[in-house]
Short mmCIF file of C-alpha atoms in Angstrom, two decimals:
data_model
loop_
_atom_site.label_atom_id
_atom_site.label_comp_id
_atom_site.label_asym_id
_atom_site.label_seq_id
_atom_site.Cartn_x
_atom_site.Cartn_y
_atom_site.Cartn_z
CA UNK D 252 -160.62 -6.97 101.89
CA UNK D 253 -157.10 -5.66 102.03
CA UNK D 254 -158.01 -2.05 101.19
CA UNK D 255 -160.36 -2.79 98.36
CA UNK D 256 -163.50 -0.78 98.16
CA UNK D 257 -165.61 -3.32 96.17
CA UNK D 258 -167.57 -4.45 99.30
CA UNK D 259 -168.61 -0.84 99.85
CA UNK D 260 -169.61 -0.52 96.17
CA UNK D 261 -171.65 -3.71 96.40
CA UNK D 262 -173.34 -2.43 99.45
CA UNK D 263 -174.10 0.88 97.73
CA UNK D 264 -175.61 -0.87 94.69
CA UNK D 265 -177.75 -3.29 96.72
CA UNK D 266 -179.15 -0.62 99.02
CA UNK D 267 -179.77 1.91 96.19
CA UNK D 268 -181.36 -0.82 94.10
CA UNK D 269 -183.60 -1.95 97.00
CA UNK D 270 -184.55 1.72 97.54
CA UNK D 271 -185.61 2.15 93.92
CA UNK D 272 -187.58 -1.15 93.98
CA UNK D 273 -189.32 0.04 97.12
CA UNK D 274 -190.10 3.39 95.52
CA UNK D 275 -191.50 1.64 92.47
CA UNK D 276 -193.76 -0.63 94.49
CA UNK D 277 -194.96 2.28 96.63
CA UNK D 278 -195.70 4.41 93.56
CA UNK D 279 -199.26 4.91 92.68
CA UNK D 280 -198.45 5.78 89.01
CA UNK D 281 -195.88 3.15 88.11
CA UNK D 282 -195.61 3.95 84.40
CA UNK D 283 -195.09 7.62 85.15
CA UNK D 284 -192.61 6.75 87.87
CA UNK D 285 -190.63 4.50 85.48
CA UNK D 286 -190.49 7.27 82.78
CA UNK D 287 -189.60 9.93 85.27
CA UNK D 288 -186.85 7.77 86.90
CA UNK D 289 -185.41 7.00 83.46
CA UNK D 290 -185.26 10.70 82.48
CA UNK D 291 -183.97 11.94 85.83
CA UNK D 292 -181.54 9.11 86.09
CA UNK D 293 -180.05 10.10 82.74
CA UNK D 294 -180.10 13.85 83.23
CA UNK D 295 -178.84 13.77 86.89
CA UNK D 296 -176.57 10.76 86.62
CA UNK D 297 -173.81 12.65 88.36
CA UNK D 298 -175.96 12.48 91.51
CA UNK D 299 -175.29 8.77 91.45
CA UNK D 300 -171.53 8.99 91.42
CA UNK D 301 -171.63 8.01 95.07
CA UNK D 302 -172.26 4.47 93.94
CA UNK D 303 -168.64 4.33 92.71
CA UNK D 304 -167.12 6.15 95.65
CA UNK D 305 -165.96 4.94 99.03
CA UNK D 306 -167.89 7.63 100.90
CA UNK D 307 -171.06 6.60 99.07
CA UNK D 308 -171.78 4.27 101.82
CA UNK D 309 -173.40 7.24 103.58
CA UNK D 310 -175.90 8.00 100.88
CA UNK D 311 -177.63 4.75 100.01
CA UNK D 312 -179.08 4.27 103.49
CA UNK D 313 -180.54 7.80 103.36
CA UNK D 314 -182.01 7.06 99.98
CA UNK D 315 -183.56 3.90 101.42
CA UNK D 316 -185.09 5.82 104.34
CA UNK D 317 -186.62 8.28 101.89
CA UNK D 318 -188.09 5.37 99.86
CA UNK D 319 -189.53 3.89 103.06
CA UNK D 320 -191.33 7.20 103.73
CA UNK D 321 -193.20 6.80 100.41
CA UNK D 322 -193.88 3.18 101.28
CA UNK D 323 -195.35 4.26 104.63
CA UNK D 324 -197.36 6.95 103.02
CA UNK D 325 -199.00 4.34 100.72
CA UNK D 326 -200.26 2.36 103.82
CA UNK D 327 -199.62 3.81 107.22
CA UNK D 328 -199.70 0.84 109.44
CA UNK D 329 -198.10 -0.13 112.64
CA UNK D 330 -195.72 -2.71 111.05
CA UNK D 331 -194.58 -0.29 108.36
CA UNK D 332 -194.09 2.48 110.91
CA UNK D 333 -191.90 0.19 113.14
CA UNK D 334 -189.92 -1.00 110.10
CA UNK D 335 -189.25 2.65 109.05
CA UNK D 336 -188.24 3.66 112.57
CA UNK D 337 -185.89 0.78 112.97
CA UNK D 338 -184.35 1.30 109.52
CA UNK D 339 -183.90 5.05 110.36
CA UNK D 340 -181.99 4.17 113.51
CA UNK D 341 -179.69 1.97 111.50
CA UNK D 342 -179.42 4.54 108.73
CA UNK D 343 -178.48 7.22 111.35
CA UNK D 344 -175.29 5.29 111.87
CA UNK D 345 -174.42 6.00 108.29
CA UNK D 346 -175.92 9.42 107.68
CA UNK D 347 -176.90 11.87 110.43
CA UNK D 348 -179.57 13.59 108.30
CA UNK D 349 -181.63 10.38 108.24
CA UNK D 350 -183.10 11.44 111.59
CA UNK D 351 -184.10 14.81 110.12
CA UNK D 352 -185.62 13.19 107.11
CA UNK D 353 -187.54 10.85 109.42
CA UNK D 354 -188.80 13.81 111.58
CA UNK D 355 -189.98 15.76 108.58
CA UNK D 356 -191.56 12.88 106.75
CA UNK D 357 -193.34 11.14 109.63
CA UNK D 358 -194.18 14.48 111.24
CA UNK D 359 -195.82 15.74 108.10
CA UNK D 360 -197.76 12.45 107.72
CA UNK D 361 -198.83 12.63 111.41
CA UNK D 362 -200.18 16.12 110.99
CA UNK D 363 -202.08 15.14 107.76
CA UNK D 364 -203.54 12.03 109.28
CA UNK D 365 -203.80 12.73 113.02
CA UNK D 366 -207.50 11.85 113.07
CA UNK D 367 -207.07 8.52 111.33
CA UNK D 368 -204.11 7.48 113.46
CA UNK D 369 -206.22 6.75 116.47
CA UNK D 370 -204.42 3.57 117.51
CA UNK D 371 -200.98 4.74 116.51
CA UNK D 372 -200.85 8.27 117.97
CA UNK D 373 -198.81 7.36 121.01
CA UNK D 374 -196.39 5.25 118.98
CA UNK D 375 -195.89 7.96 116.35
CA UNK D 376 -195.50 10.71 118.99
CA UNK D 377 -192.94 8.45 120.75
CA UNK D 378 -191.01 7.85 117.54
CA UNK D 379 -190.94 11.46 116.70
CA UNK D 380 -189.89 12.44 120.25
CA UNK D 381 -187.10 9.78 120.30
CA UNK D 382 -185.82 10.98 116.92
CA UNK D 383 -185.88 14.57 118.13
CA UNK D 384 -184.00 13.74 121.33
CA UNK D 385 -181.41 11.78 119.33
CA UNK D 386 -180.86 14.75 116.98
CA UNK D 387 -180.08 16.92 119.93
CA UNK D 388 -178.28 14.43 122.20
CA UNK D 389 -176.00 12.77 119.66
CA UNK D 390 -172.57 14.34 119.52
CA UNK D 391 -171.60 16.04 116.33
CA UNK D 392 -169.29 14.18 113.97
CA UNK D 393 -165.60 14.45 114.88
CA UNK D 394 -164.52 14.97 111.27
CA UNK D 395 -163.54 18.64 111.91
CA UNK D 396 -161.91 18.26 115.37
CA UNK D 397 -158.52 19.12 114.07
CA UNK D 398 -159.41 22.06 111.88
CA UNK D 399 -158.07 25.28 113.39
CA UNK D 400 -160.79 27.72 114.42
CA UNK D 401 -158.68 30.90 114.13
CA UNK D 402 -158.98 31.66 117.88
#
């Protein structure tokens, strides 16, 4: 692309749009969601500045993982859980906090639904354990390796 950022912007738009569509389909109150999204989108539009920025490629995948948590909450099934887990692993390549969002979201759902997750308990526990290990085992970003520490 010879230094052009339009592929990144297109990626941002597609992933952010897919996240909003997924949130809409997972929403129980769709009319309320539509009105709320319209108002907050207008009021907090500066939050969407990442769509026009090269570094925005890190935020759309995190938004998509968050939307998938709402989608999983609507119908906690094996297929949805596996899809969320795989998307979170891919999103972790873009944004390191996706693993923490996954841990908080799935962990909370597991606590709320532990009795009803009879056939999925081992899979959910394994997913949470794997995400926890990855959070600890992955090296921190090297973005600050050349910053003097004052020592």
